[in-house]
XYZ file of C-alpha atoms in Angstrom:
675
model
C -1.902 -43.628 86.169
C -0.866 -45.801 82.846
C 0.819 -43.342 81.193
C 2.781 -41.786 84.453
C 4.004 -45.252 85.376
C 5.071 -45.981 82.023
C 6.365 -42.197 82.227
C 8.594 -43.168 85.055
C 9.721 -47.219 84.874
C 9.909 -47.610 81.624
C 11.105 -44.434 79.933
C 9.208 -45.201 77.011
C 5.696 -43.123 75.650
C 2.566 -44.455 75.861
C 2.195 -44.608 72.288
C 5.167 -47.785 72.311
C 1.731 -49.696 74.635
C -0.921 -51.531 74.295
C -4.157 -50.325 76.102
C -5.113 -51.843 78.565
C -7.974 -51.922 81.609
C -6.163 -49.511 84.082
C -5.848 -51.933 86.746
C -4.448 -55.276 84.220
C -1.812 -52.190 83.723
C -0.809 -51.933 86.545
C -0.676 -55.287 88.032
C 1.559 -55.575 84.889
C 3.587 -52.692 85.878
C 4.403 -53.831 89.034
C 4.852 -56.816 88.664
C 7.630 -57.051 85.460
C 9.656 -53.197 86.321
C 12.514 -53.434 88.644
C 13.095 -50.142 88.233
C 12.797 -47.393 90.880
C 12.224 -43.659 91.477
C 13.557 -41.601 94.429
C 10.967 -39.920 96.352
C 10.994 -36.943 98.846
C 9.741 -36.068 102.367
C 9.566 -33.127 103.770
C 8.738 -32.140 106.769
C 8.308 -29.575 108.185
C 11.319 -28.193 106.841
C 13.391 -31.306 106.511
C 14.128 -33.247 103.794
C 14.198 -37.646 103.225
C 14.760 -39.835 100.567
C 13.661 -42.934 100.007
C 12.952 -45.505 96.798
C 9.665 -46.759 94.898
C 9.645 -49.750 92.855
C 6.040 -50.024 89.980
C 3.684 -51.309 93.123
C 4.625 -49.058 95.816
C 4.743 -46.202 92.951
C 1.153 -46.950 92.734
C -0.178 -46.639 95.694
C 1.945 -43.563 95.852
C 0.494 -41.573 93.069
C -3.406 -43.538 93.705
C -3.454 -41.443 97.396
C -1.729 -43.914 100.015
C 0.718 -44.804 101.829
C 2.850 -46.706 99.414
C 4.972 -48.212 102.105
C 1.592 -49.135 104.795
C -0.970 -48.715 101.912
C -3.279 -46.428 104.439
C -5.274 -43.951 103.003
C -4.414 -40.846 102.691
C -7.371 -38.528 103.690
C -10.776 -38.476 101.809
C -10.352 -40.349 97.570
C -11.676 -37.366 95.485
C -13.354 -39.723 92.706
C -13.898 -38.036 89.255
C -12.150 -38.685 86.615
C -10.340 -35.441 85.903
C -8.894 -35.330 89.118
C -5.450 -34.325 89.983
C -2.976 -37.206 91.426
C -0.214 -35.257 90.649
C 1.576 -31.827 89.415
C 5.214 -31.993 87.524
C 7.335 -29.525 87.971
C 10.231 -29.129 85.486
C 14.247 -28.101 86.294
C 14.512 -27.032 82.108
C 18.111 -25.279 81.642
C 19.597 -23.930 78.078
C 20.374 -26.493 76.048
C 23.937 -25.997 75.992
C 24.318 -26.550 79.882
C 23.358 -30.225 78.152
C 25.587 -30.000 75.783
C 28.578 -28.771 77.768
C 27.423 -32.143 80.088
C 28.012 -34.002 77.570
C 31.783 -32.741 76.643
C 33.079 -32.465 79.988
C 31.974 -35.156 82.822
C 33.339 -32.850 85.066
C 31.192 -30.288 84.768
C 27.909 -32.765 83.993
C 28.508 -33.824 87.661
C 28.949 -30.290 88.714
C 26.028 -29.130 86.586
C 23.733 -32.448 88.268
C 24.565 -31.182 91.646
C 23.649 -28.015 90.694
C 20.168 -29.145 89.860
C 20.317 -31.163 93.244
C 20.708 -27.653 95.653
C 17.361 -25.799 93.032
C 15.730 -29.325 94.183
C 16.419 -29.508 97.598
C 15.344 -25.417 97.528
C 12.255 -26.207 95.408
C 11.032 -28.514 97.843
C 11.570 -26.282 100.588
C 9.283 -23.294 98.943
C 6.907 -25.639 98.079
C 6.009 -27.056 101.972
C 6.384 -23.517 103.134
C 4.765 -21.864 100.349
C 1.731 -23.859 99.681
C -1.487 -24.598 101.733
C -4.223 -27.809 102.133
C -7.726 -27.013 100.765
C -10.204 -28.352 102.555
C -14.198 -27.547 103.198
C -16.712 -27.681 100.942
C -15.816 -25.966 97.674
C -11.806 -25.785 99.202
C -12.448 -22.963 100.657
C -10.843 -23.680 103.734
C -6.533 -23.151 103.932
C -4.762 -24.649 105.802
C -0.780 -24.718 106.309
C 1.460 -27.464 104.982
C 3.383 -29.761 107.443
C 4.151 -32.949 105.081
C 4.452 -33.020 101.549
C 5.613 -35.827 99.420
C 7.608 -36.402 95.456
C 9.014 -38.367 92.893
C 12.196 -37.020 90.719
C 12.443 -38.775 87.149
C 15.924 -37.258 85.809
C 16.158 -36.953 81.084
C 18.914 -36.933 79.275
C 17.057 -36.576 76.125
C 14.647 -34.866 74.538
C 11.565 -36.647 72.559
C 14.507 -35.663 69.163
C 17.067 -37.558 70.354
C 18.999 -34.161 71.889
C 20.258 -33.689 74.270
C 18.414 -32.145 76.800
C 19.621 -33.130 81.190
C 15.884 -32.594 82.734
C 14.368 -33.796 85.473
C 10.438 -33.667 86.549
C 9.439 -33.405 90.433
C 6.358 -34.984 90.772
C 4.824 -33.061 93.299
C 1.907 -35.601 95.431
C -1.812 -33.604 95.276
C -2.142 -35.173 98.777
C -0.260 -33.454 101.285
C -0.511 -32.877 105.390
C -1.908 -30.430 106.271
C -0.677 -28.693 109.918
C -3.247 -30.219 112.264
C -2.252 -33.658 111.286
C -5.276 -34.714 108.867
C -4.547 -35.820 104.866
C -6.138 -33.672 102.757
C -5.231 -31.933 98.604
C -3.202 -29.230 97.515
C -4.155 -25.944 96.781
C -2.807 -26.874 92.805
C -4.379 -23.046 92.210
C -1.697 -21.663 94.432
C 0.438 -24.195 93.144
C -0.013 -23.008 89.541
C 0.870 -19.579 90.635
C 3.478 -20.073 92.899
C 5.425 -21.075 89.629
C 6.963 -18.287 88.815
C 8.767 -18.169 91.660
C 9.805 -21.597 90.890
C 10.926 -20.768 87.522
C 12.936 -17.733 88.983
C 14.606 -19.859 91.154
C 16.011 -22.407 88.194
C 17.119 -18.612 86.825
C 18.500 -17.008 90.463
C 20.632 -21.016 90.426
C 22.245 -21.089 86.828
C 23.178 -17.202 87.215
C 24.583 -16.984 90.595
C 25.673 -21.235 92.082
C 28.820 -20.213 93.050
C 30.191 -24.194 92.232
C 28.490 -24.099 89.001
C 30.290 -20.171 87.795
C 33.267 -21.441 88.672
C 33.200 -24.893 86.664
C 32.022 -22.961 84.211
C 35.078 -21.215 84.240
C 37.569 -23.914 84.755
C 36.569 -24.698 81.762
C 36.711 -21.500 79.925
C 32.638 -20.731 79.567
C 30.856 -18.052 80.132
C 26.431 -17.119 80.542
C 25.466 -15.003 78.003
C 22.723 -11.995 78.398
C 20.367 -14.792 77.204
C 21.491 -17.442 80.026
C 22.881 -19.171 77.572
C 27.153 -20.831 77.778
C 28.293 -18.019 75.172
C 30.702 -20.316 74.021
C 28.530 -23.111 73.373
C 25.524 -21.041 71.650
C 26.454 -21.638 67.782
C 25.292 -25.472 68.345
C 21.814 -24.819 70.292
C 19.697 -24.494 67.032
C 21.251 -27.496 65.728
C 19.747 -29.122 68.389
C 16.928 -28.037 68.981
C 14.815 -30.281 66.647
C 11.889 -30.948 68.659
C 11.046 -27.298 68.901
C 11.373 -26.950 65.287
C 9.514 -29.086 65.145
C 6.143 -27.747 67.515
C 7.132 -23.993 66.111
C 6.872 -25.577 62.240
C 3.428 -27.636 62.884
C 2.631 -24.029 64.584
C 3.254 -21.572 60.896
C 1.287 -24.013 59.129
C -1.646 -24.458 61.391
C -1.572 -20.933 62.196
C -1.693 -19.817 57.563
C -3.852 -23.316 57.981
C -7.133 -21.456 60.212
C -5.906 -18.134 59.132
C -6.096 -19.096 55.434
C -9.650 -20.944 56.088
C -11.155 -17.591 57.568
C -10.590 -15.332 55.192
C -7.066 -14.473 56.296
C -8.524 -12.741 59.510
C -6.497 -13.962 62.935
C -7.097 -16.432 65.232
C -8.578 -15.452 68.833
C -7.116 -16.500 71.831
C -8.862 -19.510 72.391
C -8.028 -20.213 69.243
C -4.461 -20.368 69.721
C -4.135 -21.964 73.110
C -6.245 -25.407 70.924
C -3.294 -24.098 67.773
C -0.068 -24.609 70.426
C -1.555 -27.676 71.238
C -1.743 -29.542 68.918
C 1.172 -28.407 67.722
C 2.833 -30.144 70.258
C 0.902 -33.000 69.871
C 1.335 -33.923 65.847
C 3.633 -35.931 64.935
C 5.572 -36.773 68.819
C 8.869 -38.475 68.449
C 8.604 -41.218 70.823
C 10.875 -41.715 73.301
C 13.025 -45.518 72.511
C 12.446 -48.029 75.125
C 16.431 -49.151 74.596
C 19.413 -47.037 73.875
C 23.017 -47.422 73.603
C 24.622 -44.978 76.128
C 27.670 -44.724 74.409
C 26.769 -45.544 71.045
C 24.528 -41.677 71.327
C 27.111 -40.288 73.254
C 30.234 -40.247 70.622
C 27.092 -39.518 67.856
C 26.322 -36.492 69.532
C 29.855 -35.654 70.227
C 30.275 -35.768 65.735
C 27.846 -33.701 65.228
C 28.816 -31.257 67.928
C 32.363 -30.822 65.483
C 30.412 -31.105 62.456
C 28.700 -28.257 63.697
C 32.013 -26.542 64.878
C 35.023 -28.262 65.100
C 36.471 -25.695 67.633
C 33.831 -26.559 70.186
C 35.438 -29.805 71.318
C 38.706 -27.846 71.765
C 39.984 -27.856 75.320
C 39.224 -23.874 76.504
C 41.635 -21.824 78.764
C 40.361 -20.576 82.104
C 38.940 -17.972 82.651
C 38.801 -15.391 86.150
C 35.233 -15.576 87.871
C 34.485 -10.848 88.660
C 31.844 -11.279 90.691
C 29.602 -8.188 91.967
C 29.059 -7.344 95.356
C 26.329 -8.104 96.582
C 26.547 -5.150 98.526
C 27.207 -2.493 95.600
C 24.208 -3.564 94.191
C 21.141 -0.164 93.256
C 18.495 -2.558 95.343
C 16.099 0.409 93.815
C 16.442 -0.153 90.627
C 16.216 -4.073 90.950
C 13.060 -3.508 92.458
C 12.024 -1.190 89.355
C 13.127 -4.068 86.920
C 11.479 -6.757 89.262
C 8.362 -4.402 88.942
C 9.058 -4.402 85.092
C 9.061 -7.911 84.778
C 5.874 -8.123 87.031
C 4.330 -5.847 84.701
C 5.584 -7.541 81.508
C 4.231 -10.801 82.285
C 0.891 -10.054 83.462
C -0.876 -9.025 80.245
C -2.822 -11.710 80.252
C -4.695 -10.882 83.868
C -5.389 -7.122 82.157
C -2.337 -5.737 84.279
C -2.068 -7.950 87.147
C -0.108 -9.176 89.871
C 1.004 -10.866 92.678
C 3.138 -10.979 95.602
C 4.145 -14.819 93.902
C 5.664 -12.444 90.912
C 6.857 -9.426 92.284
C 9.409 -11.339 94.648
C 9.629 -13.981 90.860
C 10.878 -10.751 89.131
C 13.562 -9.519 91.940
C 15.068 -13.456 91.652
C 15.344 -12.695 87.408
C 16.567 -8.896 88.609
C 19.090 -10.655 90.491
C 20.189 -12.776 88.149
C 21.558 -10.179 85.776
C 23.474 -8.559 88.922
C 26.717 -11.087 88.360
C 26.724 -11.541 91.838
C 28.008 -15.668 92.654
C 26.794 -15.711 95.498
C 25.926 -19.117 98.339
C 21.444 -19.091 97.776
C 21.218 -18.416 101.609
C 22.998 -15.398 101.511
C 20.817 -13.816 98.955
C 17.542 -14.100 100.671
C 18.258 -10.760 102.036
C 18.664 -9.183 99.031
C 15.918 -11.050 97.515
C 13.883 -9.737 100.177
C 14.807 -5.990 100.503
C 13.785 -6.402 96.613
C 10.751 -7.324 96.766
C 9.806 -5.060 99.508
C 11.020 -2.069 97.761
C 9.115 -3.030 94.315
C 6.044 -3.996 95.880
C 5.789 -0.771 97.815
C 6.276 0.830 94.358
C 3.486 -0.241 92.677
C -0.468 0.218 93.208
C -2.170 -2.028 95.675
C -5.312 -3.263 94.195
C -6.819 -5.007 96.940
C -5.884 -4.493 100.685
C -5.258 -7.503 102.239
C -4.912 -10.873 100.095
C -2.666 -13.534 100.125
C 0.226 -14.462 98.016
C -0.940 -15.707 94.840
C -4.266 -14.075 94.180
C -3.618 -10.973 91.513
C -3.233 -7.968 93.994
C -0.935 -5.699 92.395
C -0.527 -2.761 89.271
C 2.420 -1.465 88.371
C 1.992 2.577 89.223
C 2.650 2.519 84.951
C -0.348 0.686 84.323
C -2.482 2.697 86.222
C -1.375 5.857 84.686
C -1.623 4.587 81.194
C -4.981 3.335 81.764
C -6.421 6.682 82.820
C -4.366 8.390 80.898
C -6.262 6.988 77.927
C -9.012 7.566 79.633
C -8.929 11.005 80.000
C -7.369 11.305 76.050
C -10.688 9.218 74.624
C -12.583 11.749 76.303
C -11.248 14.275 74.350
C -10.978 13.065 71.903
C -14.507 12.156 71.434
C -15.811 15.654 70.862
C -19.619 15.584 69.703
C -20.364 15.701 65.580
C -23.135 13.426 63.615
C -23.073 10.562 61.965
C -24.128 9.967 57.848
C -27.896 9.247 57.249
C -28.480 7.193 55.057
C -29.219 9.484 52.080
C -26.339 10.848 52.335
C -24.367 7.917 52.584
C -25.770 6.717 49.237
C -25.052 10.885 48.131
C -22.062 10.845 48.813
C -20.907 6.933 47.377
C -22.769 6.784 44.393
C -20.268 4.170 42.900
C -20.606 2.140 45.576
C -23.132 -1.290 45.564
C -24.634 -0.291 49.598
C -26.963 -3.007 48.825
C -24.598 -4.946 49.922
C -24.986 -3.346 53.354
C -27.289 -4.946 56.379
C -28.234 -2.894 58.840
C -25.528 -2.540 60.889
C -22.599 -2.413 58.083
C -24.859 0.710 56.565
C -24.673 2.359 60.515
C -20.939 1.719 61.082
C -19.993 3.605 56.924
C -22.108 6.289 58.371
C -20.439 6.343 61.716
C -16.983 6.348 60.282
C -17.910 8.669 56.788
C -19.325 11.331 59.683
C -17.629 14.098 62.028
C -17.277 12.661 66.102
C -14.057 12.320 66.538
C -14.637 8.681 68.132
C -16.257 5.908 66.099
C -16.194 1.960 67.385
C -17.646 -0.785 65.115
C -16.502 -4.132 66.314
C -17.667 -7.800 64.931
C -16.365 -11.151 64.123
C -14.655 -12.159 61.015
C -16.428 -12.759 58.331
C -19.028 -9.866 59.410
C -18.158 -7.112 56.002
C -15.901 -4.506 58.190
C -14.026 -4.329 54.881
C -16.816 -3.958 52.593
C -18.252 -1.247 55.424
C -15.218 0.588 55.280
C -15.132 0.911 51.249
C -18.029 2.397 51.322
C -16.395 5.133 54.198
C -13.937 5.850 52.014
C -15.797 6.881 48.896
C -18.281 8.805 51.355
C -15.186 10.594 52.975
C -12.973 11.344 49.741
C -16.343 12.705 48.290
C -16.779 15.497 51.841
C -12.611 15.865 50.276
C -11.371 13.432 53.385
C -8.937 11.433 53.807
C -8.861 8.071 55.491
C -5.066 7.131 56.288
C -6.318 2.754 58.192
C -3.585 2.428 60.865
C -2.378 -1.612 61.260
C -0.353 -3.228 64.230
C 1.638 -4.986 61.242
C 2.907 -3.882 57.767
C 1.231 -6.645 56.573
C -2.266 -5.917 58.014
C -2.483 -2.250 56.967
C -0.645 -3.694 52.906
C -4.249 -5.670 52.941
C -6.728 -3.191 54.071
C -4.993 -0.751 51.818
C -5.709 -3.807 48.793
C -9.007 -4.093 49.739
C -10.147 -0.834 50.291
C -8.934 1.429 48.465
C -7.258 3.932 50.547
C -4.150 5.247 51.961
C -2.526 2.213 55.012
C 0.382 2.360 56.840
C 1.856 0.331 60.075
C 0.719 2.174 63.647
C 4.248 2.161 64.052
C 6.123 4.485 60.703
C 2.819 6.766 61.328
C 3.724 7.522 64.999
C 7.432 7.614 63.803
C 6.743 10.310 60.748
C 5.236 12.184 64.120
C 8.861 12.255 65.878
C 7.678 8.923 68.449
C 10.760 7.010 68.896
C 9.917 3.647 70.896
C 12.140 2.712 73.758
C 13.535 1.282 76.736
C 14.044 2.433 80.298
C 16.605 1.986 82.593
C 14.318 -0.796 84.064
C 13.818 -2.293 80.651
C 10.355 -0.994 80.307
C 8.956 -0.047 76.946
C 8.373 3.621 76.628
C 8.032 6.021 73.682
C 9.227 9.615 73.471
C 8.743 12.047 71.182
C 11.259 14.501 69.023
C 10.386 18.172 68.243
C 11.072 19.167 65.100
C 14.759 20.659 65.015
C 16.397 17.652 67.221
C 18.323 15.394 66.177
C 17.516 11.560 66.205
C 19.598 10.177 67.633
C 18.781 6.626 65.946
C 19.203 8.884 62.640
C 21.768 11.330 63.095
C 20.214 13.710 61.360
C 17.749 16.733 62.472
C 13.968 16.029 62.826
C 12.353 17.821 60.339
C 8.708 16.678 61.022
C 6.043 14.282 59.158
C 7.157 14.222 55.432
C 5.184 10.132 54.506
C 2.065 11.095 56.725
C 0.668 14.347 56.462
C -2.390 14.481 58.513
C -5.191 17.660 57.809
C -7.964 18.517 60.015
C -10.892 16.473 60.002
C -9.009 13.339 58.246
C -10.318 9.972 59.358
C -7.534 7.741 61.018
C -9.280 4.287 60.761
C -7.625 1.258 63.221
C -8.284 -2.190 61.611
C -7.561 -5.076 63.659
C -7.543 -2.597 67.106
C -8.155 -5.196 69.456
C -4.353 -5.711 68.516
C -3.396 -2.600 70.349
C -1.675 -1.729 73.322
C -2.936 0.415 76.166
C 0.849 2.456 75.338
C 0.747 2.634 71.684
C -3.333 3.699 71.766
C -1.966 6.432 73.701
C 0.198 7.902 71.647
C -1.893 7.738 69.087
C -4.541 9.292 70.560
C -2.778 12.182 71.318
C -1.598 12.587 68.053
C -5.160 12.670 66.990
C -6.098 15.425 69.616
C -3.301 17.257 68.160
C -4.037 17.555 64.075
C -7.545 17.793 65.279
C -8.763 14.280 62.938
C -10.262 11.629 64.167
C -10.566 8.069 65.139
C -12.434 4.904 64.458
C -11.181 1.872 66.535
C -12.212 -1.983 63.193
C -11.876 -4.587 64.842
C -12.448 -7.875 67.701
C -12.155 -8.102 71.222
C -12.051 -11.280 70.967
C -9.617 -12.105 69.024
C -5.974 -12.138 69.453
C -4.295 -9.592 72.047
C -1.619 -7.130 71.793
C 1.774 -7.952 72.890
C 1.114 -5.413 75.655
C -1.131 -4.552 77.632
C -4.587 -4.232 76.953
C -8.039 -3.012 77.454
C -7.618 0.235 74.952
C -10.430 -1.160 72.752
C -12.338 -1.644 75.560
C -11.697 1.974 76.823
C -13.245 3.200 73.262
C -15.954 1.711 73.241
C -16.844 3.235 76.557
C -15.798 6.080 75.420
C -16.978 6.664 72.157
C -19.536 8.692 70.145
C -21.196 5.915 68.783
C -20.516 2.482 69.170
C -21.651 0.597 66.419
C -21.622 -3.934 66.501
C -21.981 -5.760 62.955
C -23.804 -8.734 64.280
C -24.095 -10.778 60.878
C -21.927 -13.028 59.619
C -21.714 -13.254 55.493
C -19.368 -15.375 54.760
C -20.316 -18.402 55.289
C -23.252 -20.395 52.941
C -24.692 -21.449 55.980
C -26.819 -19.202 58.044
C -27.112 -21.564 61.240
C -23.100 -22.001 60.499
C -22.444 -18.873 60.372
C -25.063 -18.015 63.831
C -23.378 -20.686 65.744
C -20.082 -18.214 65.472
C -21.478 -15.866 66.585
C -22.561 -17.200 70.273
C -18.936 -19.832 69.841
C -17.808 -15.666 70.863
C -19.484 -15.459 73.983
C -20.378 -19.426 75.429
C -21.243 -17.682 78.936
C -20.923 -21.067 80.885
C -19.794 -24.392 80.838
C -23.391 -25.964 80.288
C -23.739 -23.706 77.221
C -20.388 -23.842 76.115
C -20.727 -27.802 75.747
C -23.738 -27.127 73.985
C -22.994 -24.465 70.977
C -19.458 -27.551 71.295
C -22.405 -30.226 70.473
C -23.612 -27.924 67.398
C -20.540 -27.777 66.289
C -19.334 -31.232 65.831
C -23.155 -31.646 64.421
C -22.160 -29.718 61.962
C -18.430 -31.556 61.446
C -15.124 -30.836 63.218
C -13.346 -29.896 59.887
C -13.616 -26.679 59.284
C -12.741 -26.698 55.374
C -16.351 -28.859 55.109
C -18.145 -26.420 56.569
C -16.813 -22.647 55.097
C -17.127 -22.660 51.683
C -16.201 -19.131 50.337
C -16.157 -15.647 50.833
C -18.851 -13.322 49.507
C -16.706 -11.197 46.957
C -17.640 -8.039 48.740
C -15.839 -9.268 51.434
């Protein structure tokens, strides 16, 4: 509460302020600040506004009427209960630079944001719902919401960054006249539509587009003002700081964990820390004129021509009647599908509508927002009819759909894995010792030995899973030696060239990135008309359009029957790439071994390939002992950390981690020479 009011009225970060009891801090702000914020009330589609001073804001945030003090519904007293949801109107950096250079553009930019704000407020009031009853199981339509708006001109690094915060109060009035809490789950799911509204406004708002054209500006494919794009990176100091922090933290984590990739959960923690480390405080006092002059000087230093007047550009807008709605529907599906990779390929009606709006924003249409409602509805309708419905009837926020092509990819992969999983047999322990006489097999634990026998055996499909430090590299060295003695080759492939190089150096086998192997066998990665990523394949004798030469077949990675392709870091293998890799393995008569950790970093595309391989494998081995740590108790703890199960268990594991020490450097000592 203290931080929220300071942020709204004092214009500063909480790090500047002395900590004090919340009630005392609130009273101090109420008495000391003469600032105010704008409150917008949306009641049954009608927007009104007023101003709230510090005292009124405090009352409003705590779920009371800021004028009468009347309590609004049941008060949630939990320390982590939501008071508000913060939505941000955040446009490309070049818009803020243009506004600083041209006062007229600054006024038009603010007016465009005003129109966008009204659209968002109306969308929130009509699309969101309240939660009632035990566990919030009852959904109630909303007749009234209240939003406070904060307007900012700069980033924390003092770069030009015009943006607004819309604070949506968690207390809303239901259609039945009762106050209760907003369903924040739906609000978070609707945010994709809110973001799409901003993108649509920036590309199609007539007054904004005309103002840009009068100053000789155009918007490029990335959404930036093309003529000012060169100034964006120098004025993105805060973003550069965050990205630098993230790169450093990932490298430190990887070095402390034997070069392995961080899991999705660890990456999320790193992202939060990268944002927080050395985060600059917003200055309490700043001379606006001096700041503007300094920024203009910096723009001129980047490129003197950026401050020169430009000749007007004509506005060439696309006629909405000339749009290919089926193509736009296909693009909307691709947009929703690409954003669904962390959700198993599932998306909602909200996601489809957002995709339709983003697709429309790229067409060159310029029109008043209300005129586009029908077009968006029709694109959304066509897209919804072309995807696979997972749930018969579901609210708009529920992820009840999947792209038809993604469904086909899942089914196709399962069928191909069934074909690939031709029965063979694993080596016996004695055979492994005979085939790998120069390897010190005594360093292998029981699960490593079983895995090595499986990889060096003749089963068509083998999977080996295990956490970082479980000895996958040691196991693969033994399997490589045994395969070599059988006059069979091992080719290690990995999602990245760097990972393949590491695998080759540590195992001794030939290695390649997956894409290099597939490219050598004629596969090409590209996009279709709707923007979907697709694999195609050249046949021998066909002209490669990229190289301009006739494709003559594989030359670098020629495969022979009974070879073993080992997919290292297989948890990062996406669904589409897995499909063509398995297709190639079937065609060439080689076996596949998926080796990795399903709890580590997800692929860029759709996940699930590793899980599907485990289900269809002839032999699925799980490495159950961590060798990387000298402390056996901590090694066991890292295994329990992978599957905490529920909140209670997670807290127990977290407590044990705290007892061991929160610094991994104090726990992780040396990696065994055997790997």
